[in-house]
CSV table of C-alpha atoms in Angstrom, one decimal:
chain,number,residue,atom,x,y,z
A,215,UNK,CA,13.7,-26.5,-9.2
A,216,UNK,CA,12.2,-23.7,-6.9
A,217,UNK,CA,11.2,-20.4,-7.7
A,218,UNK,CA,13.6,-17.2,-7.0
A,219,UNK,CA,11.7,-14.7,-5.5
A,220,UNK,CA,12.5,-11.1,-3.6
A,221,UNK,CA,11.0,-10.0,-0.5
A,222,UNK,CA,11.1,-6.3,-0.4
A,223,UNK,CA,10.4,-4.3,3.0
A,224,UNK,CA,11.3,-1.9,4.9
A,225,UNK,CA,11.6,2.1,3.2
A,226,UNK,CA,10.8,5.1,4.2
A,227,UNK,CA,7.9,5.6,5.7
A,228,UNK,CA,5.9,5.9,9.2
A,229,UNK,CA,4.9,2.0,8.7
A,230,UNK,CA,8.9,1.3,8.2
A,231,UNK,CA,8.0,-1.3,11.4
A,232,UNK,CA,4.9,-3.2,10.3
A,233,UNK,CA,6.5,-3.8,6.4
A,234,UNK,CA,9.1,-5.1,7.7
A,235,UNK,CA,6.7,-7.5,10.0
A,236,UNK,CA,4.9,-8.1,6.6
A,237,UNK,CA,7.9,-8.7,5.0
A,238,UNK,CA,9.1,-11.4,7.6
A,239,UNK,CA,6.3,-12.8,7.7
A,240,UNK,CA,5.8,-13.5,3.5
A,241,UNK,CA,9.8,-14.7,3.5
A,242,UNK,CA,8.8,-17.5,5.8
A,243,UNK,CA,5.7,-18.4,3.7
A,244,UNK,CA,7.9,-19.1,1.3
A,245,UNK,CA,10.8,-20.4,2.6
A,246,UNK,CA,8.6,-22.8,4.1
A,247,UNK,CA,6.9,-23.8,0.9
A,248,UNK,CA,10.7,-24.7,-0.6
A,249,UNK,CA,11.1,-21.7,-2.9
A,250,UNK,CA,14.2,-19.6,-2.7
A,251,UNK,CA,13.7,-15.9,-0.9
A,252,UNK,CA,16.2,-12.8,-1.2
A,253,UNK,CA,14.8,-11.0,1.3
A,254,UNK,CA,15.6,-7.6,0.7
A,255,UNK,CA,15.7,-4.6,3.3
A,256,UNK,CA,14.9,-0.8,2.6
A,257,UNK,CA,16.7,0.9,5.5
A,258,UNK,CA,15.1,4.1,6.7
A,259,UNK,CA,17.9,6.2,5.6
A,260,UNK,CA,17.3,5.2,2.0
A,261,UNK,CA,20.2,1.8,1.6
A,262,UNK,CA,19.0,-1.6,0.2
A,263,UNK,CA,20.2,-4.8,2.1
A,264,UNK,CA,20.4,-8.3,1.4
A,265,UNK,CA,19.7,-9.5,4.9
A,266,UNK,CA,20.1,-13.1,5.8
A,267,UNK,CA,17.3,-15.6,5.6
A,268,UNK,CA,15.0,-16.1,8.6
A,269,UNK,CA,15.6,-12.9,10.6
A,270,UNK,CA,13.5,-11.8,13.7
A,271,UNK,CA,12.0,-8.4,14.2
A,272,UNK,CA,14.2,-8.0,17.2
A,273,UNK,CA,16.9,-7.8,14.9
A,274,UNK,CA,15.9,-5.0,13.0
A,275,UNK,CA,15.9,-2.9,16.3
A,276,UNK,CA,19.4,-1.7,16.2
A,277,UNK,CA,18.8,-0.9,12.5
A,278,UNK,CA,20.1,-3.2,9.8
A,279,UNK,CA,20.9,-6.7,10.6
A,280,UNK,CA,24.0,-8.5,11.3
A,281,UNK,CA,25.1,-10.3,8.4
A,282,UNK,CA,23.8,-8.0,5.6
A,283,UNK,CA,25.3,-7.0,2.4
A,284,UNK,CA,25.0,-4.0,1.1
A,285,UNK,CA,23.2,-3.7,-2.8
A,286,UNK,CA,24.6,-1.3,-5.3
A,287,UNK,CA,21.3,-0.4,-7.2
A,288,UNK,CA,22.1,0.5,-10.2
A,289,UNK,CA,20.0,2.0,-13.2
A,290,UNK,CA,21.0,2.7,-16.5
A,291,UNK,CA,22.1,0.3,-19.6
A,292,UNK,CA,23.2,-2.6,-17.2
A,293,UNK,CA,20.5,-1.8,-14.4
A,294,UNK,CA,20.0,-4.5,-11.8
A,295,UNK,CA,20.8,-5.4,-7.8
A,296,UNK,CA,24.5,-6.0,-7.7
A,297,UNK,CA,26.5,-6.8,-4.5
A,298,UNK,CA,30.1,-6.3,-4.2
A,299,UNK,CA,32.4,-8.7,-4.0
A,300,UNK,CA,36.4,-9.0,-3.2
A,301,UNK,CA,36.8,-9.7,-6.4
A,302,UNK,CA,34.2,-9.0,-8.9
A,303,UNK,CA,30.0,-8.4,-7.9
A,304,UNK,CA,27.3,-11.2,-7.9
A,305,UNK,CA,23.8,-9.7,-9.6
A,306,UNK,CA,20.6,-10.9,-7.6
A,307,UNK,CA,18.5,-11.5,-10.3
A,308,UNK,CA,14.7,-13.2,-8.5
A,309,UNK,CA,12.1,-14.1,-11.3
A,310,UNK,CA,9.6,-11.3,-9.4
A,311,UNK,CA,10.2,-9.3,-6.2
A,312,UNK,CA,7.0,-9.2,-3.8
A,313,UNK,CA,6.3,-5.7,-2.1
A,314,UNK,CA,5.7,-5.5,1.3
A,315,UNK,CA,6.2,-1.8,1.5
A,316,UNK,CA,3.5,0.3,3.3
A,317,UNK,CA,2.9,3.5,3.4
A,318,UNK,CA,5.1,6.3,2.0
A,319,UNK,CA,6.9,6.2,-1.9
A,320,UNK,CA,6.8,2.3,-1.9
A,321,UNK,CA,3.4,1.6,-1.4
A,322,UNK,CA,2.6,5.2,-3.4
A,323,UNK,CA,3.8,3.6,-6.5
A,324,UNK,CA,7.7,4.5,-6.3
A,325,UNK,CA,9.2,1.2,-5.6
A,326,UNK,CA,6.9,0.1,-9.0
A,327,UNK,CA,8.6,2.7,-10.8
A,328,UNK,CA,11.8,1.7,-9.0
A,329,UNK,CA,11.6,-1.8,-9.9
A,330,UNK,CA,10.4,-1.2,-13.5
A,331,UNK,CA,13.6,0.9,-14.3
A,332,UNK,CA,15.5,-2.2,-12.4
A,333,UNK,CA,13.8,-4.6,-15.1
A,334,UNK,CA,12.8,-6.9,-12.2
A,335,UNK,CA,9.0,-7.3,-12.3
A,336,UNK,CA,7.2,-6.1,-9.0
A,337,UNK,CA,3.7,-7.4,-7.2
A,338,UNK,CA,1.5,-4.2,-5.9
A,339,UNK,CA,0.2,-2.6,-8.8
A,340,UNK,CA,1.8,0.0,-11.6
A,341,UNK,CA,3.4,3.1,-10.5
A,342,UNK,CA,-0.1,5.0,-11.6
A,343,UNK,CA,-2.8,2.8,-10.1
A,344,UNK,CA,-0.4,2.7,-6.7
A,345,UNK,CA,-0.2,6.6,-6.6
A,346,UNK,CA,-3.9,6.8,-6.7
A,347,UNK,CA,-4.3,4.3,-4.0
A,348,UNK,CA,-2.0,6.4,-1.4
A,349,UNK,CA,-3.7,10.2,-2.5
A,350,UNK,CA,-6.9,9.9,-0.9
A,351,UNK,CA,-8.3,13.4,-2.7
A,352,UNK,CA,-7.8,11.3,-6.1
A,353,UNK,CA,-9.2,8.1,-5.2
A,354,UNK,CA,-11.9,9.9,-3.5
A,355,UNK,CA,-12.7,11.8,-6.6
A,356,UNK,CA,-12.1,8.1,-8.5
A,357,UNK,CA,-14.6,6.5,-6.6
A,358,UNK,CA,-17.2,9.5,-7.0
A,359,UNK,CA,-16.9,9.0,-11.1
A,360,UNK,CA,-17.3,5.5,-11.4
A,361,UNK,CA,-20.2,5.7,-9.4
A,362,UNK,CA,-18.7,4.0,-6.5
A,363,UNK,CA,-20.8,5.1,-3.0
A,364,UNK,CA,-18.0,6.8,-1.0
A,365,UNK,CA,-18.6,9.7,1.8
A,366,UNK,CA,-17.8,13.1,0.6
A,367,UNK,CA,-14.4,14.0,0.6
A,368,UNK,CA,-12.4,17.6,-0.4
A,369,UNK,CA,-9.0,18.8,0.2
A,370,UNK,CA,-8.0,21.2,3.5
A,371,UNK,CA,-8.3,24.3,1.6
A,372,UNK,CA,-7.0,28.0,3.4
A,373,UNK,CA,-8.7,29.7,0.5
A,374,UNK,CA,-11.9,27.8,0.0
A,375,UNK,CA,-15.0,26.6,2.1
A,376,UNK,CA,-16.1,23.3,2.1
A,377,UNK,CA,-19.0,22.1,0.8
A,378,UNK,CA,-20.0,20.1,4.1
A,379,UNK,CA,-20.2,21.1,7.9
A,380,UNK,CA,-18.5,19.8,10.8
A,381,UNK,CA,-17.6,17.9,12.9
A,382,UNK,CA,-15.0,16.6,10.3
A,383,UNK,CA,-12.4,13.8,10.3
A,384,UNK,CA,-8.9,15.4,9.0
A,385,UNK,CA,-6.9,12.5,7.5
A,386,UNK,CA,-3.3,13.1,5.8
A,387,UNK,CA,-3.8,13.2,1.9
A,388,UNK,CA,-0.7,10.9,1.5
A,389,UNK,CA,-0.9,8.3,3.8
A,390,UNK,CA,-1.8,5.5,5.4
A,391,UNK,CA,-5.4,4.7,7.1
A,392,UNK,CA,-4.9,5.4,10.4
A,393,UNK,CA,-1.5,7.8,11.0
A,394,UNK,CA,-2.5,11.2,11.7
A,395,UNK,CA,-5.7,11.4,11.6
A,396,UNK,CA,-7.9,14.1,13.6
A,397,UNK,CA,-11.2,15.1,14.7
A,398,UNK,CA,-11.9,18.7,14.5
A,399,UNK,CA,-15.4,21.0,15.3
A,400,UNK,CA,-15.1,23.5,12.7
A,401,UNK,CA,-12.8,24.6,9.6
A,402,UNK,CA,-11.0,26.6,11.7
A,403,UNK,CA,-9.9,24.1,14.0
A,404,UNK,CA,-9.0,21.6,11.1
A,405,UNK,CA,-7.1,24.8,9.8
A,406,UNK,CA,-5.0,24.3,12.5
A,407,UNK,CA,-4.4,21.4,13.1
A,408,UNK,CA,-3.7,20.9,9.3
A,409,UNK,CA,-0.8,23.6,9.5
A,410,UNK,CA,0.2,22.2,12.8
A,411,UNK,CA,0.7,18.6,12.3
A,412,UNK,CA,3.3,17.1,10.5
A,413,UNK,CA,1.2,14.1,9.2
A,414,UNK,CA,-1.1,17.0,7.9
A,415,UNK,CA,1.0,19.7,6.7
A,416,UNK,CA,1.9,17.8,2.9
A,417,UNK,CA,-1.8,18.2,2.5
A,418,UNK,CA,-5.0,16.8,3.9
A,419,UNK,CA,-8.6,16.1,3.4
A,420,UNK,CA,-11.8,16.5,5.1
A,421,UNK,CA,-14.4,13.7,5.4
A,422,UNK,CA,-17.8,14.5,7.5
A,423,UNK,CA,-17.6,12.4,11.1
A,424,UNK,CA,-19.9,10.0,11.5
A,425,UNK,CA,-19.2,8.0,14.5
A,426,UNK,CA,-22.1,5.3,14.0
A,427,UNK,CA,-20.6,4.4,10.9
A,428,UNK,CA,-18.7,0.6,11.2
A,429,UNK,CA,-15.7,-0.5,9.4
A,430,UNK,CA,-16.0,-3.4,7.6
A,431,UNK,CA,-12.7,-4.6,5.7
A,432,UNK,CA,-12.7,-7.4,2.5
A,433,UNK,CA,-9.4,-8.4,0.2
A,434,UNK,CA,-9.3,-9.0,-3.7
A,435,UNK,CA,-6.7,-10.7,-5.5
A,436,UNK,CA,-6.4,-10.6,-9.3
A,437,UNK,CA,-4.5,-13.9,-10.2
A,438,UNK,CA,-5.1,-16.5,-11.5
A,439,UNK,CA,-9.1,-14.5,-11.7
A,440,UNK,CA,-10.6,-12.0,-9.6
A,441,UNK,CA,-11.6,-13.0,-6.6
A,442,UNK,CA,-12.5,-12.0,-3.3
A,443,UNK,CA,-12.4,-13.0,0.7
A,444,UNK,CA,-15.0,-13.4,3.1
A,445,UNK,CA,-15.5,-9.6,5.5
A,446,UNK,CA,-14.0,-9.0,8.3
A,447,UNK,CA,-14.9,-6.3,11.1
A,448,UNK,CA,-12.3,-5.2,12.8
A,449,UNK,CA,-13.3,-4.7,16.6
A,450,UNK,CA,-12.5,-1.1,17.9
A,451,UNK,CA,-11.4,-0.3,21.4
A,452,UNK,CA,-12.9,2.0,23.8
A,453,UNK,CA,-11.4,5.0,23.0
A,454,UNK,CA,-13.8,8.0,22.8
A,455,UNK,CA,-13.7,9.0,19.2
A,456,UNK,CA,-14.5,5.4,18.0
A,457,UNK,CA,-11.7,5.1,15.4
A,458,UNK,CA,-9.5,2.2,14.5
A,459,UNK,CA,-6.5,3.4,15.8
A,460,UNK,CA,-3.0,2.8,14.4
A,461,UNK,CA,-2.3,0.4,17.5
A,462,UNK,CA,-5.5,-1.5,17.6
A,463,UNK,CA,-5.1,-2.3,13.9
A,464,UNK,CA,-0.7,-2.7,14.0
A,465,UNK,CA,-0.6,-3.9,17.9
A,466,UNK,CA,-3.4,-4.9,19.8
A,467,UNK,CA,-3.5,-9.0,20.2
A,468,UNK,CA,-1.4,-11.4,21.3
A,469,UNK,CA,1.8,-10.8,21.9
A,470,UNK,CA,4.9,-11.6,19.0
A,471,UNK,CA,5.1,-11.4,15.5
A,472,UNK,CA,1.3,-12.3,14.6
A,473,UNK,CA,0.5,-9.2,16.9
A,474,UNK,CA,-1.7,-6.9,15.3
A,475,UNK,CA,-1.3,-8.2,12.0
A,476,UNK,CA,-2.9,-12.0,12.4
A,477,UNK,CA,-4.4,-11.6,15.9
A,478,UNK,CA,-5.9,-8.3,16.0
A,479,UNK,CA,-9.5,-8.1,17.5
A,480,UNK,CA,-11.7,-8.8,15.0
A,481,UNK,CA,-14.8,-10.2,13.6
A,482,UNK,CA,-14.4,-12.7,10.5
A,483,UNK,CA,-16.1,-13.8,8.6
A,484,UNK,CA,-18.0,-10.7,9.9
A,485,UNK,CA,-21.7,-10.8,11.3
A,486,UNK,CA,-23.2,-9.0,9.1
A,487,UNK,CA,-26.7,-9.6,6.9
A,488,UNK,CA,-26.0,-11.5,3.6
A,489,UNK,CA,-27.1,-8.6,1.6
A,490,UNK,CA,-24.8,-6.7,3.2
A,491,UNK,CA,-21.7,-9.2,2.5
A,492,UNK,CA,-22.5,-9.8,-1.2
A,493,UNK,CA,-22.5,-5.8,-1.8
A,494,UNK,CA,-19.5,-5.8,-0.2
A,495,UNK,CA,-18.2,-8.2,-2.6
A,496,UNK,CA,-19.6,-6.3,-5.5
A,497,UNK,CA,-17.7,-3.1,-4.4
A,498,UNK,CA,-14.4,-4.8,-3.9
A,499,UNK,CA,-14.7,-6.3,-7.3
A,500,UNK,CA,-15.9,-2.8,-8.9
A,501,UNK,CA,-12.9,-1.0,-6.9
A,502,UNK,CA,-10.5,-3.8,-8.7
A,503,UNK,CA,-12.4,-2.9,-12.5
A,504,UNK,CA,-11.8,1.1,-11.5
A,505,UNK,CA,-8.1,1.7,-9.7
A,506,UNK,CA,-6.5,-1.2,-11.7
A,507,UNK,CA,-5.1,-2.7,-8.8
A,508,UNK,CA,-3.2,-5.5,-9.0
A,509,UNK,CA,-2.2,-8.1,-7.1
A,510,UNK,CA,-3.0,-8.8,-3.4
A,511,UNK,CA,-5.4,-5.7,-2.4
A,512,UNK,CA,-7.6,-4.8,1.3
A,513,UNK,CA,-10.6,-2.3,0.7
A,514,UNK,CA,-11.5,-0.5,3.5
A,515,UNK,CA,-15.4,0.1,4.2
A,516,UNK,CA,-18.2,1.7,6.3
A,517,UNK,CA,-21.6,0.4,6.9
A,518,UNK,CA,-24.5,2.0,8.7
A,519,UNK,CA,-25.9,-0.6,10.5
A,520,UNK,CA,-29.2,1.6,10.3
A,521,UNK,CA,-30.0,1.7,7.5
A,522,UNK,CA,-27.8,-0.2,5.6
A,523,UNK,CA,-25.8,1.7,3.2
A,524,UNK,CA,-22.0,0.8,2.7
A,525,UNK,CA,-18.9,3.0,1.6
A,526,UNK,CA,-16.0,2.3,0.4
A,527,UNK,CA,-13.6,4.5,2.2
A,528,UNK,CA,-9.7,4.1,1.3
A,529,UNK,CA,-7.4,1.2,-0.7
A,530,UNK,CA,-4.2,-0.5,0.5
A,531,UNK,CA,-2.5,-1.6,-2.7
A,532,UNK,CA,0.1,-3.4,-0.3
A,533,UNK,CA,-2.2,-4.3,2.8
A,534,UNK,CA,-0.8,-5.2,5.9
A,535,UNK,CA,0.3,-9.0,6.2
A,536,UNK,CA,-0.4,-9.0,2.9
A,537,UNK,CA,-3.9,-10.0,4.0
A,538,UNK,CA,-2.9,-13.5,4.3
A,539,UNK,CA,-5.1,-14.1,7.4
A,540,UNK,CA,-8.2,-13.0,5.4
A,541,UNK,CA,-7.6,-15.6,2.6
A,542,UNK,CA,-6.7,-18.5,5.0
A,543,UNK,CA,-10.3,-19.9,4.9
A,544,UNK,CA,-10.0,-19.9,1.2
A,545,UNK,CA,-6.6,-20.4,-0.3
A,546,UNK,CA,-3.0,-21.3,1.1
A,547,UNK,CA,-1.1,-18.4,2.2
A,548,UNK,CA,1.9,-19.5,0.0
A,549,UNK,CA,-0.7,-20.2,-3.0
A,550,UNK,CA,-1.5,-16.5,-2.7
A,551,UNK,CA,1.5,-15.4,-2.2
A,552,UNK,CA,3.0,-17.3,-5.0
A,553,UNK,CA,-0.1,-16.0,-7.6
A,554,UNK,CA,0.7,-12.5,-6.9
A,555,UNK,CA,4.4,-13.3,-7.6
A,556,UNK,CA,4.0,-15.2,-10.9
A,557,UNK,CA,1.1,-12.3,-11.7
A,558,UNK,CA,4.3,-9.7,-12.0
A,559,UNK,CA,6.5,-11.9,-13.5
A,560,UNK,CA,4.1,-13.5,-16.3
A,561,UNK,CA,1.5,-9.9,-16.8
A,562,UNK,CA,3.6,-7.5,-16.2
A,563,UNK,CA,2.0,-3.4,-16.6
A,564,UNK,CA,3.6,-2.1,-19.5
A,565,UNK,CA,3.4,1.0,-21.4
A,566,UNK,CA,4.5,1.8,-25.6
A,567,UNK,CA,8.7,1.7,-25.5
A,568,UNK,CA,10.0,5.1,-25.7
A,569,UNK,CA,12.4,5.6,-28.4
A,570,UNK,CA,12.7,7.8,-31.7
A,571,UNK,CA,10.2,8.7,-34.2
A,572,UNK,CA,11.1,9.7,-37.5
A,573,UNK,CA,13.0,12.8,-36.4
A,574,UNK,CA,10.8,15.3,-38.3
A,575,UNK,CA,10.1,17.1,-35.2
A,576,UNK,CA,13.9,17.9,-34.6
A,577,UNK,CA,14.8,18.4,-38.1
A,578,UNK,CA,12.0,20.7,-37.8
A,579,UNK,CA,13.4,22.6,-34.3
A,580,UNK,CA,15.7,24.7,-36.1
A,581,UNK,CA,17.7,26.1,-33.2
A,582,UNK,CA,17.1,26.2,-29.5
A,583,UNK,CA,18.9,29.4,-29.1
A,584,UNK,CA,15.5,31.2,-31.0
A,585,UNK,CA,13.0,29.7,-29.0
A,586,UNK,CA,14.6,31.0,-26.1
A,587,UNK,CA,13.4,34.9,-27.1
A,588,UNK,CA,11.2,36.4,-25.2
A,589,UNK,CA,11.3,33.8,-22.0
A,590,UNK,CA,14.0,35.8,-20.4
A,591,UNK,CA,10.9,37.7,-18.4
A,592,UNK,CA,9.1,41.4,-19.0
A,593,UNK,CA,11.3,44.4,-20.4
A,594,UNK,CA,10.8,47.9,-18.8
């Protein structure tokens, strides 16, 4: 009997387009390895779709496919994914629904929390190790107490200098890795811009520029054990600034679906020294033991060639094409795919239940009418 597994993509968020790439993509891994996919469709606007099997990205293009059903999600005592019928409803009920959200509240840990409350168990980490991975200031400030080398990173402040001179690179605080992002002189310029953009104006951080620095990029899984890929360099175009832009890392390539996500330019396994690959490996596997990431996971880096010295710069809990392409020399993509899967349904993150104590403290409340004096603001 083959496995029943969701595909979710889609949702709110400036990467809407490449999750649901990623999202076609992982159905047809495995639909083609004989399991059974509910592939499952965020609109923009917030609706969840059961779309039929094998859709194309052109389809999407008009907005949600021909053929879909719409899904009452529905919390509460009988929560689940229920679609109507003439007579009656039919509940979707997959053993584990893979992720393949990016960006935005589904990759920030609200489609974890979403899924919890739905009882369905979810790949790409809890609610609380997924938030961390979209705030850069936190995982910033993560990666600086574990001892993890990172550049220095503080928020866009309007009251406060910061601690580093320009030039600086102003990314979005919630985000992605490569939507919005500036390069600014002075504070007063990244100022700004911050108040000017709308990538920028939910918050931002400042990084110093450094325009020698090379990315470097390396996946982890963490099923059946930790492990890690080979690292890749993703080649950058000849724009002046030197950054890996949104469209060399989403659309450069060959043209069709593999575009940008399979066939990007890029150097892999990357030419790099071996000292320089094996500490990659150790960061990737300390970044794992720190955020408490789960699941299929791409750590973003920086080397200076010159001397050596690596950073880890920024997390994608739910990387782009699921980082199939960097585990191909390695392990199946289904097999991957598949271990992240059976990860969420087998070990799922759980917290204590919630429920009642012994009701001392609300024998002990008296009434809420009393502890309402004096809240009501100053007299005159």
């Amino acid at each position: 009997m083959s496995n029943i597994w969701a595909v979710v993509f889609g949702g709110p968020s400036p990467e809407h387009e490449i999750s649901i790439l990623t999202g076609l993509q992982s159905e047809r891994v495995l639909l083609d390895a004989g399991d059974t996919v509910l592939p499952l469709y965020w609109a923009p606007a917030g609706g969840f779709f059961l779309v039929p099997n094998k859709t194309e990205a052109k389809d999407y293009l008009e907005g949600v496919p021909k053929g879909s059903k719409a899904i009452d999600v529905r919390l509460g005592e009988n929560a689940g994914l229920f679609i109507k019928k003439r007579f009656g409803e039919d509940e979707l009920s997959p053993e584990a629904a893979l992720l393949c959200l990016h960006g935005g509240v589904g990759e920030g840990g609200g489609a974890a929390a979403l899924f919890s409350l739905l009882g369905i168990p979810a790949t790409g980490s809890s609610l609380f190790a997924g938030a961390v991975g979209m705030d850069k200031l936190a995982f910033g400030g993560l990666m600086a107490t574990a001892g993890i080398p990172s550049l220095p990173r503080e928020p866009l402040s309007q009251l406060s200098e910061p601690s580093f001179g320009g030039p600086y690179i102003v990314k979005p605080r919630f985000g992605g890795s490569s939507i919005g992002i500036e390069i600014v002189d002075d504070i007063a310029a990244a100022r700004a811009i911050g108040k000017a953009s709308t990538h920028l104006r939910a918050g931002a951080v400042l990084e110093p520029y450094r325009p020698e620095l090379v990315d470097l990029n390396i996946s982890f899984r963490t099923a059946p054990t930790l492990e890690v890929t080979q690292l890749e360099k993703p080649l950058r175009g000849n724009s002046e600034s030197g950054l890996y832009s949104y469209a060399e890392k989403y659309l450069a390539g060959e043209a069709g679906a593999d575009a940008g996500l399979t066939s990007a330019p890029r150097e892999f396994p990357a030419d790099v020294p071996e000292t320089v690959a094996d500490r990659a490996a150790e960061l990737a596997r300390r970044v794992a033991d720190a955020t408490g990431l789960t699941g299929i996971v791409r750590v973003d880096l920086l080397l200076d060639e010159a001397s050596g010295e690596l950073y880890v710069n920024e997390v994608n809990s739910i990387p782009g094409a699921m980082s199939l392409y960097l585990w191909a020399p390695q392990r199946p993509a289904a097999e991957v795919l598949r271990d992240a899967l059976v990860e969420a349904r087998d070990k799922p993150f759980t917290l204590p239940a919630g429920g009642f104590g012994s009701g001392a403290a609300l024998r002990a409340a008296g009434g809420i009418a009393g502890k309402l004096v004096g809240l009501d603001g100053p007299r005159g």
